[in-house]
């Protein structure tokens, strides 16, 4: 089991873990953490009906642990005291900059391997008006049929202590995923084959 799916944004790490699992005849399971709708995303991706997936994470600026070029943006958001979009674009380059903050996004990329880390859109928002929760919004768009497409948007408000990178409900979701794999062999985890 892998607890931090953002590590798989590094293509070399992902290849090595997949190869090791295959050599040993094992499966690598990744708990979904704060990702809501993981199974539905995976079913749509498997059926080829998933066209787009966007995950937006909104947290108080002090809840981010940024690295690299994202650090000054977070510092500016803290100084301004206003809602700031820190990043919007492909998920892969964001993961190494805030690996503690984007695991739900990474789980989405693993649930939708046809889109993957390069096709899932990530949006990271610093918002001082939400000091005690983390908001994860998942927007799913299906492949259009006759000019119309199914769209689903879910928003999860996860209670969080000020300054924490993870909300309190994520711990329970993570643990139930781990127990599900231990007890049944699949549970609520993203399965990498």
Coordinates of N, CA and C in Angstrom, one line a residue:
X1 N 0.8 -1.2 0.0 CA 0.0 0.0 0.0 C 0.9 1.2 0.0
X2 N 0.4 2.2 -0.7 CA 1.1 3.5 -0.8 C 0.2 4.6 -0.2
X3 N 0.7 5.3 0.8 CA -0.1 6.3 1.5 C -0.2 7.6 0.9
X4 N 0.8 8.0 0.0 CA 0.8 9.3 -0.6 C 0.9 9.2 -2.1
X5 N -0.3 9.2 -2.7 CA -0.4 9.0 -4.2 C 0.3 10.1 -5.0
X6 N 0.6 11.3 -4.4 CA 1.3 12.3 -5.1 C 2.7 11.9 -5.5
X7 N 3.3 10.9 -4.8 CA 4.6 10.4 -5.2 C 4.6 9.8 -6.6
X8 N 3.4 9.3 -7.0 CA 3.3 8.7 -8.3 C 3.3 9.7 -9.5
X9 N 3.3 11.0 -9.2 CA 3.4 12.0 -10.2 C 4.7 12.0 -10.9
X10 N 5.7 11.4 -10.1 CA 7.1 11.2 -10.7 C 7.0 9.9 -11.5
X11 N 7.1 10.1 -12.8 CA 7.0 8.9 -13.7 C 7.9 7.8 -13.4
X12 N 9.2 8.1 -13.0 CA 10.1 7.1 -12.7 C 9.7 6.3 -11.5
X13 N 9.3 7.0 -10.5 CA 8.8 6.3 -9.3 C 7.6 5.4 -9.6
X14 N 6.7 5.9 -10.4 CA 5.5 5.1 -10.7 C 5.9 3.9 -11.5
X15 N 6.8 4.0 -12.5 CA 7.2 2.8 -13.3 C 7.9 1.8 -12.4
X16 N 8.8 2.3 -11.4 CA 9.5 1.3 -10.5 C 8.5 0.6 -9.6
X17 N 7.5 1.3 -9.1 CA 6.6 0.7 -8.2 C 5.7 -0.3 -8.9
X18 N 5.3 0.0 -10.1 CA 4.5 -0.9 -10.9 C 5.3 -2.1 -11.3
X19 N 6.5 -1.9 -11.7 CA 7.4 -3.1 -12.0 C 7.6 -4.0 -10.8
X20 N 7.9 -3.4 -9.7 CA 8.1 -4.2 -8.5 C 6.9 -5.0 -8.1
X21 N 5.7 -4.4 -8.2 CA 4.4 -5.1 -7.9 C 4.2 -6.2 -8.9
X22 N 4.5 -6.0 -10.2 CA 4.3 -7.0 -11.2 C 5.3 -8.2 -11.0
X23 N 6.6 -7.8 -10.7 CA 7.6 -8.9 -10.5 C 7.2 -9.8 -9.3
X24 N 6.6 -9.2 -8.3 CA 6.2 -10.0 -7.1 C 4.8 -10.6 -7.2
X25 N 4.1 -10.3 -8.3 CA 2.8 -10.8 -8.4 C 1.8 -10.1 -7.5
X26 N 2.0 -8.9 -7.1 CA 1.2 -8.2 -6.2 C 0.5 -7.0 -6.8
X27 N -0.4 -6.4 -6.1 CA -1.1 -5.2 -6.6 C -0.8 -4.1 -5.6
X28 N -0.6 -2.9 -6.1 CA -0.4 -1.7 -5.3 C -1.7 -1.0 -5.1
X29 N -2.0 -0.8 -3.9 CA -3.3 -0.1 -3.5 C -2.9 1.2 -2.9
X30 N -3.8 2.2 -3.3 CA -3.6 3.6 -2.9 C -4.9 4.1 -2.3
X31 N -4.9 4.3 -1.0 CA -6.2 4.9 -0.4 C -6.6 6.2 -1.0
X32 N -7.9 6.4 -1.2 CA -8.4 7.6 -1.8 C -8.3 8.8 -1.0
X33 N -8.2 8.7 0.3 CA -8.1 9.9 1.2 C -9.4 10.8 1.0
X34 N -9.2 12.0 0.7 CA -10.2 13.0 0.6 C -11.0 13.0 -0.7
X35 N -10.7 12.1 -1.6 CA -11.4 12.1 -2.9 C -12.7 11.5 -2.8
X36 N -13.7 12.3 -3.1 CA -15.1 11.8 -3.1 C -15.5 11.4 -4.5
X37 N -16.2 10.3 -4.7 CA -16.6 9.9 -6.0 C -15.6 9.0 -6.8
X38 N -14.6 8.5 -6.1 CA -13.5 7.8 -6.7 C -14.0 6.6 -7.6
X39 N -14.9 5.8 -7.0 CA -15.4 4.7 -7.8 C -16.1 5.1 -9.0
X40 N -16.9 6.1 -9.0 CA -17.6 6.6 -10.2 C -16.7 7.1 -11.2
X41 N -15.6 7.8 -10.8 CA -14.6 8.3 -11.7 C -13.9 7.1 -12.4
X42 N -13.6 6.1 -11.6 CA -12.9 4.9 -12.2 C -13.8 4.2 -13.2
X43 N -15.1 4.1 -12.8 CA -16.0 3.4 -13.8 C -16.1 4.1 -15.1
X44 N -16.3 5.5 -15.0 CA -16.4 6.3 -16.2 C -15.1 6.1 -17.1
X45 N -13.9 6.2 -16.4 CA -12.7 6.1 -17.1 C -12.6 4.8 -17.8
X46 N -12.9 3.7 -17.1 CA -12.8 2.4 -17.6 C -13.7 2.2 -18.8
X47 N -14.9 2.8 -18.8 CA -15.8 2.7 -19.9 C -15.5 3.6 -21.1
X48 N -14.5 4.5 -20.9 CA -14.2 5.4 -21.9 C -15.1 6.6 -22.0
X49 N -15.9 6.8 -21.0 CA -16.9 7.9 -21.1 C -16.5 9.2 -20.3
X50 N -15.3 9.2 -19.7 CA -14.8 10.3 -19.0 C -14.0 11.3 -19.9
X51 N -14.5 12.5 -20.1 CA -13.8 13.4 -21.0 C -12.9 14.3 -20.2
X52 N -13.3 14.8 -19.0 CA -12.5 15.8 -18.3 C -12.8 15.6 -16.8
X53 N -11.7 15.9 -16.0 CA -11.8 15.9 -14.6 C -11.0 17.0 -14.0
X54 N -11.6 17.8 -13.2 CA -11.0 18.9 -12.5 C -11.2 18.8 -11.0
X55 N -10.1 18.9 -10.3 CA -10.2 18.9 -8.8 C -9.6 20.2 -8.3
X56 N -10.5 20.9 -7.5 CA -10.1 22.2 -6.9 C -10.0 22.0 -5.4
X57 N -8.8 22.4 -4.8 CA -8.7 22.3 -3.4 C -8.5 23.7 -2.9
X58 N -9.4 24.1 -1.9 CA -9.4 25.4 -1.3 C -9.1 25.2 0.2
X59 N -8.0 25.9 0.6 CA -7.6 25.9 2.0 C -7.1 27.2 2.5
X60 N -7.1 27.4 3.8 CA -6.5 28.7 4.3 C -5.0 28.7 3.9
X61 N -4.4 29.9 3.6 CA -3.0 29.9 3.2 C -2.0 29.2 4.1
X62 N -2.3 29.2 5.4 CA -1.4 28.6 6.3 C -1.5 27.1 6.3
X63 N -2.4 26.5 5.6 CA -2.5 25.0 5.5 C -1.6 24.4 4.4
X64 N -1.0 25.3 3.6 CA -0.1 24.8 2.5 C 1.3 24.6 3.0
X65 N 2.0 23.6 2.5 CA 3.4 23.4 2.7 C 4.1 23.5 1.4
X66 N 4.2 24.7 0.8 CA 4.7 24.8 -0.6 C 6.3 24.7 -0.7
X67 N 6.7 24.3 -1.8 CA 8.1 24.3 -2.2 C 8.3 25.0 -3.5
X68 N 9.5 25.3 -3.8 CA 9.9 25.8 -5.1 C 9.2 27.1 -5.4
X69 N 8.8 27.3 -6.7 CA 8.2 28.6 -7.1 C 6.9 28.9 -6.5
X70 N 6.2 27.9 -5.9 CA 4.9 28.1 -5.3 C 5.0 28.8 -3.9
X71 N 6.2 28.7 -3.3 CA 6.3 29.3 -2.0 C 6.1 30.8 -2.0
X72 N 6.6 31.6 -2.9 CA 6.3 33.0 -2.9 C 4.9 33.3 -3.2
X73 N 4.2 32.5 -4.0 CA 2.8 32.7 -4.2 C 2.0 32.6 -3.0
X74 N 2.3 31.5 -2.2 CA 1.6 31.3 -1.0 C 1.9 32.5 0.0
X75 N 3.1 32.9 0.1 CA 3.5 34.0 1.0 C 2.7 35.3 0.6
X76 N 2.6 35.5 -0.7 CA 1.8 36.7 -1.2 C 0.4 36.6 -0.8
X77 N -0.2 35.3 -0.9 CA -1.6 35.1 -0.5 C -1.8 35.4 1.0
X78 N -0.8 35.0 1.8 CA -0.9 35.2 3.2 C -0.9 36.7 3.5
X79 N 0.1 37.4 2.8 CA 0.2 38.9 3.0 C -1.0 39.6 2.5
X80 N -1.6 39.2 1.4 CA -2.7 39.9 0.9 C -4.0 39.7 1.6
X81 N -4.2 38.6 2.3 CA -5.4 38.3 3.0 C -6.6 38.1 2.1
X82 N -6.4 37.9 0.8 CA -7.5 37.7 -0.1 C -7.4 36.3 -0.7
X83 N -8.6 35.9 -1.3 CA -8.6 34.6 -2.0 C -7.7 34.7 -3.2
X84 N -6.9 33.7 -3.4 CA -5.9 33.7 -4.4 C -5.8 32.3 -5.1
X85 N -6.0 32.3 -6.4 CA -5.7 31.0 -7.2 C -4.2 30.9 -7.3
X86 N -3.7 29.9 -6.6 CA -2.2 29.7 -6.6 C -1.8 28.9 -7.9
X87 N -2.6 28.1 -8.4 CA -2.2 27.3 -9.6 C -3.5 26.7 -10.2
X88 N -3.5 26.7 -11.5 CA -4.5 26.0 -12.3 C -3.9 25.4 -13.6
X89 N -3.9 24.1 -13.7 CA -3.3 23.5 -14.9 C -3.2 22.0 -14.7
X90 N -2.3 21.3 -15.4 CA -2.1 19.9 -15.3 C -1.6 19.5 -13.9
X91 N -2.1 18.4 -13.4 CA -1.7 18.0 -12.0 C -0.2 17.7 -11.8
X92 N 0.4 17.0 -12.8 CA 1.7 16.5 -12.6 C 2.7 17.5 -12.0
X93 N 2.9 18.7 -12.6 CA 3.9 19.6 -12.1 C 3.6 20.2 -10.7
X94 N 2.3 20.1 -10.3 CA 1.9 20.6 -9.0 C 2.3 19.7 -7.9
X95 N 2.3 18.4 -8.1 CA 2.5 17.4 -7.0 C 3.8 17.6 -6.3
X96 N 4.9 17.8 -6.9 CA 6.2 18.0 -6.2 C 6.3 19.3 -5.4
X97 N 5.4 20.2 -5.7 CA 5.5 21.5 -5.1 C 4.7 21.6 -3.8
X98 N 3.7 20.7 -3.7 CA 2.8 20.7 -2.4 C 2.4 19.2 -2.2
X99 N 3.4 18.3 -2.1 CA 3.0 16.9 -2.0 C 2.1 16.5 -0.8
X100 N 2.2 17.3 0.3 CA 1.4 17.0 1.4 C -0.1 17.5 1.2
X101 N -0.3 18.3 0.2 CA -1.6 19.0 0.1 C -2.5 18.4 -1.1
X102 N -1.9 17.7 -2.0 CA -2.6 17.3 -3.2 C -2.9 15.8 -3.4
X103 N -2.9 15.1 -2.3 CA -3.1 13.6 -2.5 C -4.4 13.2 -3.0
X104 N -5.5 14.0 -2.7 CA -6.8 13.7 -3.2 C -6.8 13.9 -4.8
X105 N -6.1 14.9 -5.2 CA -5.9 15.2 -6.6 C -5.2 14.0 -7.3
X106 N -4.1 13.5 -6.7 CA -3.4 12.4 -7.2 C -4.2 11.2 -7.3
X107 N -5.0 10.9 -6.2 CA -5.9 9.8 -6.3 C -6.9 9.9 -7.4
X108 N -7.3 11.1 -7.8 CA -8.2 11.3 -8.9 C -7.5 10.9 -10.2
X109 N -6.2 11.3 -10.3 CA -5.4 10.9 -11.5 C -5.3 9.4 -11.6
X110 N -5.1 8.7 -10.5 CA -5.0 7.3 -10.5 C -6.3 6.6 -10.8
X111 N -7.4 7.2 -10.4 CA -8.7 6.6 -10.6 C -9.1 6.8 -12.1
X112 N -8.5 7.8 -12.8 CA -8.8 8.0 -14.2 C -7.5 7.9 -15.0
X113 N -6.9 6.7 -15.2 CA -5.6 6.6 -15.8 C -5.6 7.1 -17.3
X114 N -6.7 7.1 -17.9 CA -6.8 7.6 -19.3 C -6.4 9.1 -19.3
X115 N -6.8 9.8 -18.3 CA -6.4 11.2 -18.2 C -5.1 11.3 -17.5
X116 N -4.9 10.6 -16.4 CA -3.7 10.6 -15.6 C -3.3 11.9 -15.1
X117 N -2.0 12.0 -14.6 CA -1.5 13.2 -14.0 C -1.4 14.4 -15.0
X118 N -1.3 14.1 -16.3 CA -1.2 15.2 -17.3 C -2.5 15.6 -17.8
X119 N -3.6 14.8 -17.6 CA -4.9 15.2 -18.1 C -5.9 15.7 -17.1
X120 N -5.6 15.4 -15.8 CA -6.5 15.9 -14.7 C -6.1 17.3 -14.5
X121 N -7.1 18.2 -14.4 CA -6.8 19.6 -14.2 C -6.9 19.8 -12.6
X122 N -5.8 20.5 -12.1 CA -5.7 20.8 -10.7 C -5.9 22.3 -10.5
X123 N -6.6 22.7 -9.5 CA -6.7 24.1 -9.2 C -6.5 24.2 -7.7
X124 N -5.5 25.0 -7.3 CA -5.2 25.2 -5.9 C -5.5 26.6 -5.5
X125 N -6.3 26.7 -4.4 CA -6.8 28.1 -4.0 C -6.5 28.3 -2.5
X126 N -5.9 29.4 -2.2 CA -5.6 29.9 -0.9 C -6.7 30.9 -0.5
X127 N -7.5 30.6 0.5 CA -8.6 31.4 0.9 C -8.7 31.6 2.4
X128 N -8.3 32.8 2.9 CA -8.3 33.0 4.4 C -9.7 32.9 5.0
X129 N -10.8 32.9 4.2 CA -12.1 32.9 4.8 C -12.5 31.5 5.2
X130 N -11.7 30.5 4.9 CA -12.0 29.1 5.3 C -10.9 28.6 6.3
X131 N -10.7 29.2 7.4 CA -9.6 28.8 8.3 C -9.7 27.4 9.0
X132 N -11.0 26.9 9.0 CA -11.2 25.7 9.8 C -11.8 24.5 8.9
X133 N -11.6 24.6 7.6 CA -12.0 23.5 6.7 C -11.2 23.5 5.4
X134 N -11.1 22.4 4.8 CA -10.6 22.2 3.5 C -11.7 21.9 2.5
X135 N -11.8 22.5 1.4 CA -12.8 22.3 0.5 C -12.3 21.6 -0.8
X136 N -12.8 20.4 -1.1 CA -12.4 19.7 -2.3 C -13.6 19.6 -3.3
X137 N -13.4 20.3 -4.4 CA -14.5 20.3 -5.4 C -14.0 19.4 -6.6
X138 N -14.8 18.4 -6.9 CA -14.5 17.5 -8.0 C -15.5 17.8 -9.1
X139 N -15.0 18.1 -10.3 CA -15.9 18.4 -11.5 C -15.6 17.3 -12.6
X140 N -16.6 16.5 -12.9 CA -16.5 15.4 -13.8 C -17.3 15.8 -15.1
X141 N -16.8 15.6 -16.2 CA -17.5 15.8 -17.5 C -17.4 14.6 -18.4
X142 N -18.5 14.1 -18.8 CA -18.5 12.9 -19.6 C -18.3 13.2 -21.1
X143 N -18.0 12.3 -21.9 CA -17.9 12.4 -23.3 C -19.3 12.8 -23.8
X144 N -19.5 13.8 -24.6 CA -20.8 14.2 -25.1 C -21.4 13.2 -26.0
X145 N -22.8 13.1 -25.9 CA -23.6 12.3 -26.8 C -24.6 13.2 -27.4
X146 N -24.6 13.3 -28.7 CA -25.5 14.1 -29.4 C -25.5 15.6 -28.9
X147 N -24.2 16.0 -28.7 CA -24.0 17.4 -28.3 C -24.3 17.8 -26.8
X148 N -24.7 16.8 -26.0 CA -24.9 17.0 -24.6 C -24.1 16.1 -23.8
X149 N -23.6 16.6 -22.6 CA -22.7 15.7 -21.8 C -23.2 15.7 -20.3
X150 N -23.0 14.6 -19.7 CA -23.3 14.5 -18.3 C -22.2 15.3 -17.6
X151 N -22.5 16.1 -16.6 CA -21.6 16.7 -15.7 C -22.0 16.5 -14.3
X152 N -21.0 16.3 -13.4 CA -21.3 16.1 -12.0 C -20.2 16.9 -11.2
X153 N -20.7 17.7 -10.3 CA -19.8 18.4 -9.4 C -20.2 18.1 -8.0
X154 N -19.1 17.7 -7.2 CA -19.3 17.4 -5.8 C -18.4 18.3 -5.0
X155 N -18.8 18.8 -3.9 CA -18.0 19.6 -3.0 C -18.0 19.0 -1.6
X156 N -16.8 18.8 -1.1 CA -16.6 18.2 0.2 C -15.9 19.2 1.1
X157 N -16.6 19.6 2.2 CA -16.1 20.5 3.2 C -15.6 19.6 4.4
X158 N -14.3 19.6 4.5 CA -13.6 18.7 5.5 C -13.2 19.6 6.7
X159 N -13.7 19.4 7.9 CA -13.2 20.1 9.0 C -11.7 20.0 9.2
X160 N -11.0 21.0 9.5 CA -9.6 21.0 9.7 C -9.2 22.0 10.8
X161 N -8.2 21.6 11.5 CA -7.6 22.6 12.5 C -6.8 23.6 11.7
X162 N -6.8 24.9 12.1 CA -6.0 25.9 11.4 C -4.6 25.5 11.3
X163 N -4.1 25.6 10.0 CA -2.7 25.3 9.7 C -2.4 23.9 9.4
X164 N -3.4 23.0 9.5 CA -3.2 21.5 9.2 C -3.3 21.3 7.7
X165 N -2.4 20.4 7.2 CA -2.5 20.1 5.8 C -3.6 19.1 5.4
X166 N -4.1 18.4 6.4 CA -5.1 17.4 6.2 C -6.3 17.6 7.1
X167 N -7.5 17.5 6.6 CA -8.7 17.6 7.4 C -9.0 16.4 8.2
X168 N -9.8 16.5 9.2 CA -10.0 15.4 10.2 C -10.8 14.3 9.5
X169 N -11.7 14.5 8.6 CA -12.4 13.4 8.0 C -11.5 12.6 7.0
X170 N -10.4 13.2 6.5 CA -9.5 12.5 5.6 C -8.9 11.3 6.3
X171 N -8.5 11.5 7.6 CA -7.9 10.4 8.4 C -8.8 9.2 8.4
X172 N -10.1 9.4 8.7 CA -11.0 8.3 8.7 C -11.2 7.6 7.4
X173 N -11.3 8.4 6.3 CA -11.4 7.9 5.0 C -10.2 7.0 4.6
X174 N -9.0 7.6 4.9 CA -7.8 6.9 4.6 C -7.8 5.5 5.3
X175 N -8.1 5.6 6.6 CA -8.0 4.4 7.4 C -9.0 3.3 7.0
X176 N -10.2 3.8 6.6 CA -11.2 2.8 6.2 C -10.8 2.2 4.8
X177 N -10.1 2.9 4.0 CA -9.6 2.4 2.7 C -8.5 1.3 3.0
X178 N -7.6 1.6 4.0 CA -6.6 0.6 4.3 C -7.3 -0.7 4.9
X179 N -8.2 -0.5 5.8 CA -8.9 -1.6 6.4 C -9.7 -2.4 5.4
X180 N -10.3 -1.7 4.4 CA -11.0 -2.4 3.4 C -10.1 -3.3 2.5
X181 N -8.9 -2.9 2.2 CA -8.0 -3.7 1.5 C -7.6 -4.9 2.3
X182 N -7.3 -4.7 3.6 CA -6.8 -5.7 4.5 C -7.9 -6.8 4.7
X183 N -9.1 -6.4 4.7 CA -10.2 -7.3 5.0 C -10.8 -8.0 3.8
X184 N -10.9 -7.2 2.7 CA -11.6 -7.8 1.5 C -10.7 -7.9 0.3
X185 N -9.5 -7.3 0.3 CA -8.7 -7.3 -0.9 C -8.9 -6.2 -1.8
X186 N -9.8 -5.3 -1.6 CA -10.0 -4.2 -2.5 C -10.4 -2.9 -1.8
X187 N -11.4 -2.9 -1.0 CA -11.8 -1.7 -0.2 C -12.0 -0.5 -1.0
X188 N -11.7 0.7 -0.5 CA -12.0 1.9 -1.2 C -10.7 2.5 -1.7
X189 N -9.8 1.7 -2.2 CA -8.5 2.2 -2.7 C -8.5 2.2 -4.2
X190 N -7.6 3.1 -4.7 CA -7.4 3.1 -6.1 C -6.4 2.0 -6.3
X191 N -6.7 1.2 -7.3 CA -5.9 0.0 -7.5 C -5.0 0.3 -8.8
X192 N -3.8 0.1 -8.6 CA -2.9 0.2 -9.8 C -2.5 -1.2 -10.3
X193 N -2.7 -1.4 -11.6 CA -2.4 -2.7 -12.1 C -1.2 -2.6 -13.0

